[in-house]
XYZ file of C-alpha atoms in Angstrom:
597
model
C 17.015 -28.529 -13.277
C 18.521 -26.205 -15.890
C 20.402 -23.136 -14.607
C 20.140 -19.710 -16.255
C 22.365 -16.691 -15.780
C 19.463 -14.239 -16.002
C 15.779 -14.423 -15.175
C 13.423 -11.906 -16.801
C 10.382 -11.681 -14.548
C 7.323 -10.120 -16.182
C 4.158 -9.317 -14.258
C 1.151 -11.123 -15.675
C -1.307 -10.099 -13.021
C -4.585 -8.567 -14.169
C -3.314 -4.975 -13.970
C -0.154 -5.417 -16.036
C -1.899 -7.851 -18.386
C -4.377 -5.117 -19.263
C -1.357 -2.964 -20.197
C -0.066 -5.497 -22.741
C 2.465 -7.350 -20.574
C 1.864 -10.597 -22.499
C 3.109 -8.940 -25.681
C 6.138 -7.716 -23.766
C 6.840 -11.288 -22.654
C 6.528 -12.575 -26.221
C 8.865 -9.846 -27.481
C 11.452 -10.806 -24.868
C 11.248 -14.455 -25.894
C 11.602 -13.526 -29.552
C 14.567 -11.179 -29.015
C 16.301 -13.634 -26.692
C 16.013 -16.342 -29.329
C 17.187 -14.043 -32.136
C 20.332 -13.214 -30.188
C 21.003 -16.819 -29.215
C 20.420 -16.285 -25.504
C 17.673 -18.866 -24.997
C 20.056 -21.250 -23.236
C 21.244 -18.504 -20.874
C 18.194 -16.358 -20.191
C 14.664 -17.444 -19.218
C 11.474 -15.396 -19.354
C 9.046 -15.979 -16.473
C 5.454 -14.798 -16.313
C 4.709 -14.085 -12.658
C 1.899 -12.788 -10.506
C 1.522 -9.212 -9.286
C 4.652 -7.423 -8.028
C 2.471 -5.065 -5.992
C 3.421 -1.637 -7.332
C 0.546 -1.529 -9.804
C 0.889 2.201 -10.520
C 4.108 1.491 -12.446
C 2.960 -1.393 -14.619
C 3.875 -3.111 -16.835
C 6.804 -4.112 -14.619
C 9.830 -6.183 -15.614
C 12.416 -7.313 -13.044
C 15.695 -8.802 -14.225
C 17.655 -11.027 -11.836
C 20.247 -11.531 -10.432
C 20.644 -7.731 -10.390
C 16.975 -7.208 -9.383
C 16.824 -4.296 -11.841
C 13.400 -2.696 -11.721
C 12.044 -1.633 -15.131
C 8.687 0.158 -14.986
C 5.973 1.211 -17.440
C 7.626 -0.861 -20.155
C 6.287 -0.879 -23.710
C 6.686 -3.714 -26.231
C 8.999 -1.558 -28.351
C 11.390 -1.128 -25.378
C 12.229 -4.826 -25.251
C 14.862 -4.932 -28.007
C 16.906 -2.206 -26.319
C 16.782 -3.963 -22.921
C 17.926 -7.244 -24.485
C 20.798 -5.643 -26.422
C 22.011 -3.404 -23.616
C 21.223 -5.263 -20.394
C 21.232 -8.941 -21.323
C 24.032 -8.818 -23.914
C 26.272 -5.920 -22.840
C 25.463 -5.940 -19.120
C 24.443 -2.268 -19.087
C 21.102 -1.368 -17.538
C 18.861 0.950 -19.535
C 18.595 3.815 -17.042
C 15.847 5.686 -18.836
C 13.525 2.699 -18.442
C 14.313 2.005 -14.790
C 11.993 3.128 -12.019
C 13.396 6.548 -11.110
C 13.894 5.825 -7.422
C 16.349 3.029 -8.236
C 18.724 5.302 -10.150
C 21.209 6.701 -7.618
C 24.292 8.817 -8.357
C 26.812 6.076 -7.694
C 24.825 2.897 -8.382
C 21.554 1.282 -9.402
C 19.364 0.204 -6.491
C 17.596 -3.156 -6.531
C 13.844 -3.588 -6.195
C 14.271 -4.467 -2.509
C 15.685 -1.005 -1.787
C 12.660 0.845 -3.152
C 10.641 2.588 -0.420
C 7.479 0.825 -1.513
C 9.024 -2.593 -0.835
C 11.621 -2.090 1.891
C 8.969 -1.060 4.414
C 6.910 -4.202 3.832
C 7.055 -7.714 5.273
C 5.601 -10.266 2.881
C 4.101 -13.496 4.183
C 0.779 -13.928 2.395
C 2.344 -12.338 -0.711
C 5.664 -14.155 -0.276
C 5.696 -15.805 -3.722
C 3.787 -13.205 -5.746
C 6.099 -11.817 -8.405
C 8.751 -14.423 -7.497
C 7.497 -17.633 -9.100
C 5.479 -18.677 -12.111
C 1.973 -19.385 -10.771
C 1.421 -21.995 -13.472
C 4.455 -24.117 -12.543
C 4.069 -26.346 -9.484
C 7.797 -27.134 -9.525
C 8.632 -23.505 -8.804
C 6.204 -23.472 -5.880
C 7.793 -26.648 -4.525
C 11.259 -25.082 -4.914
C 10.140 -22.360 -2.497
C 9.106 -24.849 0.225
C 5.767 -25.558 -1.406
C 3.826 -28.519 0.046
C 6.487 -28.909 2.741
C 3.898 -27.877 5.353
C 1.336 -30.399 4.095
C 3.899 -33.218 4.172
C 4.869 -32.227 7.707
C 1.250 -32.273 8.861
C 0.462 -35.630 7.259
C 3.608 -37.403 8.435
C 4.579 -35.756 11.726
C 1.516 -34.113 13.280
C -1.856 -35.264 14.517
C -4.913 -33.212 13.458
C -5.273 -31.735 16.951
C -1.592 -30.732 16.905
C -2.116 -28.826 13.644
C -5.035 -26.964 15.196
C -2.957 -26.201 18.291
C -0.232 -24.650 16.114
C -2.767 -22.412 14.368
C -4.267 -21.427 17.730
C -0.882 -20.601 19.253
C -0.006 -18.427 16.259
C -2.985 -16.171 17.160
C -3.848 -15.828 13.469
C -7.166 -14.011 13.085
C -9.379 -14.281 10.030
C -8.353 -11.789 7.359
C -11.765 -11.546 5.732
C -13.689 -9.248 8.039
C -14.235 -9.336 11.783
C -10.965 -11.041 12.679
C -12.322 -14.160 14.419
C -9.497 -16.390 15.768
C -8.706 -18.897 13.014
C -7.573 -21.703 15.311
C -10.796 -21.501 17.306
C -12.862 -21.792 14.138
C -10.847 -24.862 13.075
C -11.306 -26.416 16.518
C -15.075 -25.847 16.536
C -15.392 -27.531 13.135
C -13.154 -30.430 14.143
C -15.286 -31.119 17.234
C -18.591 -30.893 15.350
C -20.324 -34.190 14.658
C -20.816 -35.185 11.038
C -20.160 -37.996 8.593
C -18.904 -35.434 6.064
C -17.091 -32.136 6.572
C -16.212 -29.411 4.091
C -13.439 -26.827 3.741
C -14.441 -23.680 1.875
C -12.438 -20.699 0.670
C -14.116 -17.326 0.322
C -12.585 -15.704 -2.759
C -15.668 -13.565 -3.427
C -13.834 -10.259 -3.175
C -16.521 -7.666 -3.827
C -15.281 -4.440 -2.226
C -14.707 -1.577 -4.702
C -10.958 -1.080 -5.010
C -10.018 -4.396 -3.350
C -7.793 -6.889 -5.156
C -5.785 -8.625 -2.416
C -7.285 -12.100 -2.742
C -7.320 -11.928 -6.530
C -3.594 -11.195 -6.615
C -2.765 -14.133 -4.337
C -4.838 -16.513 -6.458
C -3.238 -15.172 -9.647
C 0.305 -15.156 -8.293
C 0.474 -18.073 -5.834
C -2.572 -20.383 -6.152
C -0.837 -23.435 -4.649
C -0.425 -21.627 -1.305
C -4.219 -21.653 -0.930
C -4.643 -25.239 -2.138
C -1.978 -26.518 0.259
C -3.503 -24.640 3.200
C -6.988 -25.959 2.425
C -5.632 -29.518 2.346
C -4.001 -28.924 5.744
C -7.307 -27.564 7.056
C -9.104 -30.638 5.708
C -6.668 -32.906 7.552
C -7.062 -30.889 10.760
C -10.863 -30.910 10.874
C -11.501 -34.294 9.265
C -12.777 -32.947 5.945
C -12.358 -34.554 2.557
C -13.806 -32.017 0.113
C -12.921 -28.372 -0.463
C -14.630 -25.641 -2.466
C -13.168 -22.338 -3.627
C -15.920 -19.809 -4.205
C -14.399 -17.258 -6.574
C -15.841 -14.364 -8.517
C -16.533 -15.135 -12.174
C -15.133 -11.637 -12.880
C -11.679 -13.033 -11.988
C -11.018 -15.138 -15.122
C -7.219 -15.148 -14.707
C -7.496 -16.294 -11.098
C -9.919 -19.050 -12.140
C -7.593 -20.150 -14.943
C -4.563 -20.385 -12.672
C -6.510 -22.121 -9.912
C -7.702 -24.701 -12.420
C -4.150 -25.316 -13.631
C -2.872 -25.546 -10.043
C -5.568 -28.047 -9.011
C -4.783 -30.249 -12.012
C -1.052 -30.111 -11.253
C -1.576 -30.939 -7.571
C -3.704 -33.945 -8.504
C -1.061 -35.122 -10.977
C 1.609 -34.920 -8.253
C -0.577 -36.823 -5.785
C -1.031 -33.763 -3.563
C -4.811 -33.682 -4.021
C -7.236 -36.546 -4.443
C -7.247 -40.060 -2.959
C -4.568 -41.339 -0.581
C -2.406 -38.201 -0.688
C 1.302 -39.152 -0.622
C 0.341 -42.653 0.476
C -0.842 -41.453 3.896
C -4.437 -42.602 3.541
C -5.706 -39.007 3.631
C -8.260 -38.109 0.927
C -8.894 -34.493 -0.004
C -9.933 -32.788 -3.228
C -10.907 -29.260 -4.250
C -13.480 -27.908 -6.703
C -14.099 -24.378 -7.945
C -17.487 -22.697 -7.773
C -18.051 -19.391 -9.578
C -19.941 -16.530 -7.971
C -22.152 -14.242 -10.020
C -20.863 -11.020 -8.474
C -23.283 -10.584 -5.570
C -21.541 -8.643 -2.788
C -23.745 -10.277 -0.146
C -22.199 -13.658 -1.014
C -19.110 -12.547 0.848
C -21.168 -13.300 3.979
C -20.509 -16.914 4.944
C -24.049 -18.274 5.048
C -24.992 -16.527 1.774
C -21.839 -17.946 0.183
C -22.769 -21.439 1.349
C -26.280 -21.066 -0.063
C -24.810 -20.010 -3.406
C -22.484 -23.044 -3.560
C -25.541 -25.226 -2.900
C -27.217 -23.697 -5.957
C -29.624 -21.523 -4.008
C -30.057 -17.768 -4.109
C -27.255 -16.131 -2.120
C -29.086 -14.910 0.973
C -27.869 -15.035 4.602
C -29.591 -17.086 7.257
C -29.941 -16.710 10.994
C -27.024 -17.924 13.114
C -26.730 -20.078 15.210
C -26.282 -22.736 14.047
C -22.951 -21.535 12.700
C -21.383 -23.162 9.620
C -18.894 -24.991 11.865
C -21.885 -27.011 13.115
C -24.297 -26.878 10.185
C -22.947 -25.397 6.979
C -22.639 -26.609 3.395
C -25.323 -29.211 2.616
C -26.139 -29.218 6.336
C -22.684 -30.545 7.266
C -19.944 -29.015 9.463
C -18.050 -26.516 7.305
C -14.854 -24.529 7.754
C -14.790 -21.233 5.885
C -11.818 -18.865 5.653
C -10.816 -16.318 3.046
C -7.837 -16.413 0.667
C -5.450 -14.306 2.737
C -6.142 -16.320 5.885
C -5.233 -19.555 4.097
C -2.135 -17.908 2.574
C -0.702 -17.500 6.101
C -1.134 -21.149 7.149
C 1.860 -22.811 5.462
C 4.448 -20.288 6.748
C 3.030 -20.790 10.254
C 3.408 -24.587 9.989
C 6.918 -24.294 8.503
C 8.277 -21.582 10.797
C 6.313 -22.252 13.961
C 3.512 -20.367 15.735
C 5.948 -18.354 17.860
C 7.518 -16.888 14.716
C 4.164 -15.602 13.495
C 3.053 -14.431 16.944
C 6.267 -12.416 17.323
C 4.956 -9.976 14.697
C 2.181 -7.464 15.196
C 0.459 -6.235 18.336
C -0.813 -7.961 21.462
C -4.199 -8.849 20.004
C -3.444 -8.699 16.268
C -0.551 -10.885 15.179
C 1.262 -11.243 11.885
C 0.862 -9.042 8.840
C -2.035 -7.617 6.825
C -2.371 -7.121 3.081
C -3.974 -3.907 1.831
C -5.085 -2.772 -1.595
C -3.893 0.826 -1.573
C -5.820 2.990 -4.010
C -7.516 6.309 -4.575
C -5.609 9.591 -4.333
C -2.204 8.032 -3.733
C 1.032 8.163 -5.746
C 1.883 4.466 -5.458
C -1.259 2.456 -6.061
C -0.853 -1.226 -5.365
C -0.694 -4.124 -2.942
C 1.124 -3.741 0.357
C 1.714 -6.165 3.213
C 2.827 -4.743 6.542
C 3.117 -6.017 10.114
C 0.129 -5.329 12.330
C 0.917 -2.256 14.411
C 2.167 -0.227 11.436
C 0.608 3.250 11.420
C -1.551 4.551 8.607
C 0.942 7.394 8.211
C 3.690 4.881 7.378
C 1.501 3.186 4.769
C 0.203 6.357 3.140
C 3.458 8.330 3.088
C 6.444 5.968 3.444
C 5.005 3.237 1.215
C 2.288 4.964 -0.796
C 4.220 8.173 -1.402
C 1.427 10.500 -0.252
C -1.222 12.220 -2.353
C -0.424 13.299 -5.936
C 0.263 16.910 -6.946
C 1.056 18.012 -3.400
C -2.578 17.758 -2.335
C -3.329 17.450 1.379
C -4.377 14.049 2.711
C -7.939 14.244 4.005
C -9.161 10.744 4.905
C -8.853 7.060 4.171
C -11.746 4.665 3.682
C -10.988 1.321 5.309
C -13.032 -1.840 5.034
C -14.785 -1.106 1.756
C -18.511 -0.237 1.642
C -18.848 -1.777 5.097
C -16.000 0.284 6.504
C -15.638 3.880 7.499
C -13.662 7.024 6.774
C -10.726 7.762 9.069
C -9.741 11.475 9.021
C -6.290 13.029 8.688
C -6.119 13.838 12.417
C -6.139 10.087 13.134
C -3.419 9.232 10.625
C -1.179 7.876 13.393
C -3.730 5.175 14.247
C -2.013 1.791 14.225
C -3.261 -0.987 12.001
C -4.844 -3.663 14.158
C -8.399 -4.876 14.589
C -9.163 -3.066 17.833
C -7.557 0.290 16.963
C -9.260 0.522 13.581
C -12.636 -0.458 15.069
C -12.338 2.351 17.639
C -12.278 4.901 14.827
C -15.643 3.659 13.518
C -14.113 1.888 10.521
C -13.311 -1.818 10.244
C -10.294 -3.742 8.996
C -12.493 -5.711 6.605
C -10.708 -7.603 3.889
C -8.158 -4.839 3.422
C -9.370 -2.127 1.062
C -7.683 1.221 1.735
C -8.911 4.099 -0.426
C -7.106 7.404 0.109
C -8.872 10.749 -0.302
C -7.394 14.229 -0.608
C -8.624 17.776 -0.048
C -10.726 17.694 -3.229
C -12.993 14.869 -2.040
C -16.459 15.722 -0.733
C -17.141 13.470 2.238
C -20.914 13.665 1.823
C -20.535 12.512 -1.762
C -18.155 9.738 -0.626
C -20.761 8.453 1.842
C -23.355 8.546 -0.932
C -21.035 6.602 -3.281
C -20.691 3.700 -0.858
C -24.383 3.731 0.025
C -25.235 3.624 -3.687
C -23.262 0.387 -3.775
C -24.884 -1.262 -0.762
C -28.398 -0.267 -1.870
C -27.895 -2.286 -5.045
C -26.095 -5.149 -3.316
C -28.590 -5.736 -0.495
C -30.274 -9.116 -0.985
C -33.542 -7.629 0.278
C -34.225 -10.230 2.968
C -34.225 -7.757 5.889
C -36.655 -4.849 5.916
C -34.246 -2.575 7.747
C -31.493 -3.221 5.216
C -33.679 -3.275 2.102
C -35.666 -0.117 2.885
C -33.572 1.665 5.509
C -30.406 1.939 3.413
C -32.456 3.184 0.481
C -34.038 5.910 2.635
C -30.574 6.957 3.837
C -29.368 7.116 0.253
C -32.339 9.279 -0.741
C -31.505 11.734 2.043
C -27.847 11.896 0.971
C -28.920 12.451 -2.630
C -31.098 15.387 -1.549
C -28.261 16.873 0.468
C -25.780 16.701 -2.418
C -28.356 18.358 -4.691
C -28.747 21.297 -2.319
C -32.146 20.129 -1.109
C -31.078 19.118 2.386
C -33.269 20.060 5.336
C -32.660 20.756 9.007
C -32.876 17.492 10.895
C -31.486 15.394 8.016
C -28.265 14.652 9.893
C -30.148 13.458 12.955
C -32.488 11.386 10.768
C -29.502 9.725 9.096
C -28.051 8.853 12.499
C -31.366 7.422 13.725
C -31.827 5.303 10.602
C -28.225 4.083 10.792
C -28.595 2.981 14.400
C -31.743 0.969 13.683
C -30.322 -0.613 10.519
C -27.173 -1.742 12.362
C -29.193 -3.212 15.236
C -31.812 -5.044 13.227
C -30.142 -6.341 10.061
C -29.514 -10.069 9.803
C -26.042 -10.128 8.260
C -22.865 -8.099 8.113
C -23.902 -6.183 5.002
C -26.779 -4.391 6.710
C -25.033 -4.213 10.078
C -22.082 -2.322 8.604
C -23.586 -0.484 5.605
C -24.226 2.730 7.610
C -20.554 2.980 8.672
C -19.459 5.348 5.864
C -22.302 7.720 6.766
C -21.748 7.563 10.521
C -17.997 8.148 10.271
C -18.289 11.032 7.812
C -20.907 12.668 10.065
C -18.661 12.092 13.100
C -15.506 13.553 11.571
C -16.838 15.860 8.830
C -20.130 17.131 10.234
C -19.240 20.640 9.099
C -19.422 19.486 5.475
C -22.929 18.116 5.975
C -23.973 21.395 7.615
C -22.479 23.441 4.760
C -24.445 21.393 2.226
C -27.694 21.718 4.184
C -27.550 25.242 5.602
C -25.309 27.156 3.208
C -26.137 25.139 0.072
C -22.393 24.932 -0.561
C -20.034 22.030 -1.164
C -16.734 22.941 0.585
C -14.800 20.530 -1.644
C -16.567 21.934 -4.741
C -17.526 18.521 -6.065
C -21.333 18.412 -5.880
C -22.456 19.823 -9.226
C -25.759 21.229 -7.955
C -23.891 23.347 -5.417
C -21.106 24.825 -7.546
C -20.802 27.379 -10.312
C -18.063 27.998 -12.885
C -17.002 31.625 -13.359
C -14.469 33.451 -15.501
C -12.287 36.055 -13.762
C -12.517 38.958 -16.159
C -9.093 40.417 -15.342
C -7.338 37.136 -16.081
C -9.177 36.109 -19.235
C -7.152 36.778 -22.432
C -9.954 35.930 -24.825
C -7.975 33.063 -26.360
C -11.261 31.151 -27.003
C -9.798 27.791 -25.892
C -12.500 27.400 -23.254
C -15.367 28.243 -25.582
C -14.093 25.776 -28.151
C -13.804 23.053 -25.495
C -17.275 23.602 -24.047
C -19.578 20.820 -25.330
C -22.793 22.832 -24.800
C -21.609 26.271 -26.013
C -22.171 27.871 -22.605
C -19.184 30.229 -23.024
C -19.390 33.337 -25.175
C -17.147 36.303 -25.975
C -15.030 37.913 -28.666
C -11.437 37.052 -29.464
C -8.955 38.850 -27.168
C -11.790 40.002 -24.905
C -12.963 38.541 -21.600
C -15.490 35.721 -21.962
C -18.516 34.812 -19.851
C -20.181 31.552 -18.805
C -23.961 31.182 -18.980
C -24.680 29.240 -15.758
C -28.145 28.284 -17.008
C -26.562 26.262 -19.817
C -23.309 25.114 -18.163
C -23.194 21.374 -17.412
C -20.265 21.819 -14.991
C -18.122 19.238 -16.747
C -14.915 21.137 -15.955
C -13.462 21.024 -19.483
C -13.204 24.801 -19.631
C -11.179 24.969 -16.416
C -8.899 22.169 -17.558
C -8.324 23.906 -20.898
C -7.665 27.443 -19.623
C -3.948 28.315 -19.623
C -4.316 31.482 -17.579
C -6.125 30.167 -14.465
C -8.987 32.470 -15.343
C -11.764 29.977 -14.590
C -12.698 29.233 -10.994
C -15.282 27.106 -9.201
C -17.437 28.716 -6.507
């Protein structure tokens, strides 16, 4: 294998790709060739580095210099200064890495040094389209070990002893699920991967598939060996074209190397994997709806039992885990179950990946040991809320989750502790909100989503969630009535009790948690016809403070509906009957003369 003195690692995950990182990569290749460095320096297109807020990101090794928000026109300077003269370009480095006496490496950045990467271990490190690089980082070592040294029941025992819980929702013990499927009777068994990541703001599974697809393929093959399955299916969202592309390349490479297909590595074990595209239905994240969709039917859940482990895909025993769960399997096999079980809390072992978004300085992917507090994630890793705003709440678990308030910020991250707050771990979405967020409007946002995503099979889900959404809409318009809060709680209780699948059973969570922790905001909307956060347009009014207005006319020129009038150098006024409350006037005013009441 050829050795290079420098490796230029360029993020080609979806986020950085949308910011022109491919052009940056091409410019590096061109400049490196122009300067005769192509035998010394290699350009690698990797998966997501995690710190998406700073993309496009370029890391240059062996120094691990962290260049952020790079533009194509910056490349020539980096090549001439860093790669030729050995001088980093400080103005293009991520600010936190520039110390008085030295340049810090990427591993010393607060965002990274507080993480422990297992599922994300190869993301940003290897080229996801090169199987040789995966193999160089112990890739397929676990599969070889299982096929040549371990019996199927021994593999299952290792997974059980690791105490790995499913990372896709409720946290069911993974080893138990594998054991149930292995013991089920059937002439054919299937291994399925749920990559139908539908939560708003969630991109954990997508990033693993884009940055380290072989880790999922290898784990699925191990699962097939353990349960006696010979065919795998990855159900992935069609809206993830880059993930689909890299999965397709990885499957072809694994087949070429004899790691998928017939008689794998001459052991007599047959296992292959196919991709099935989802059409974007959120309900297909539920296992029985996902199975129906793979079969070509409409994605609707069915009554359980029988569970998929007994009667799943095409009526055969089926093992179904999500992407992150599979991404933990190979490290467990390679390092031992005790290693994995040594991390986390008593009932929640290992690490958890979160998509950190919303009102947070450092948007991106984080992976932390179970037992880490939300405070550590939001402040030590995420850098807190922008512009000095106060942290108000965090939505965990996506539309099926709940809002955890600031007073519970020291809650530890594990399945039981998060559930006690009224939220759920879910797949790992973590949306941060600050003092400017209206919690009634937040609840309405998530209910808007679930209303449209309900498959309609259950009356309570189909009609009940819609009625709840109508009540929330009235409240945010200033048309709330006494008794609305109690009615919301009653509807939520009945929907949770009587819905068939997890979508309906958890859809009321955002409403219940915001009522529990922010009841005063609901009461202000209903009784005072006021939105404390000043976000609900029907309940706010823009006004000009006469003493502060200089009559500069900037606001009147910015107003799209001509609601502001007044002479030059004299105080202006806003006609509330015309004002559309778009906020452009307030954003334009240089004298803080416009307020929201």
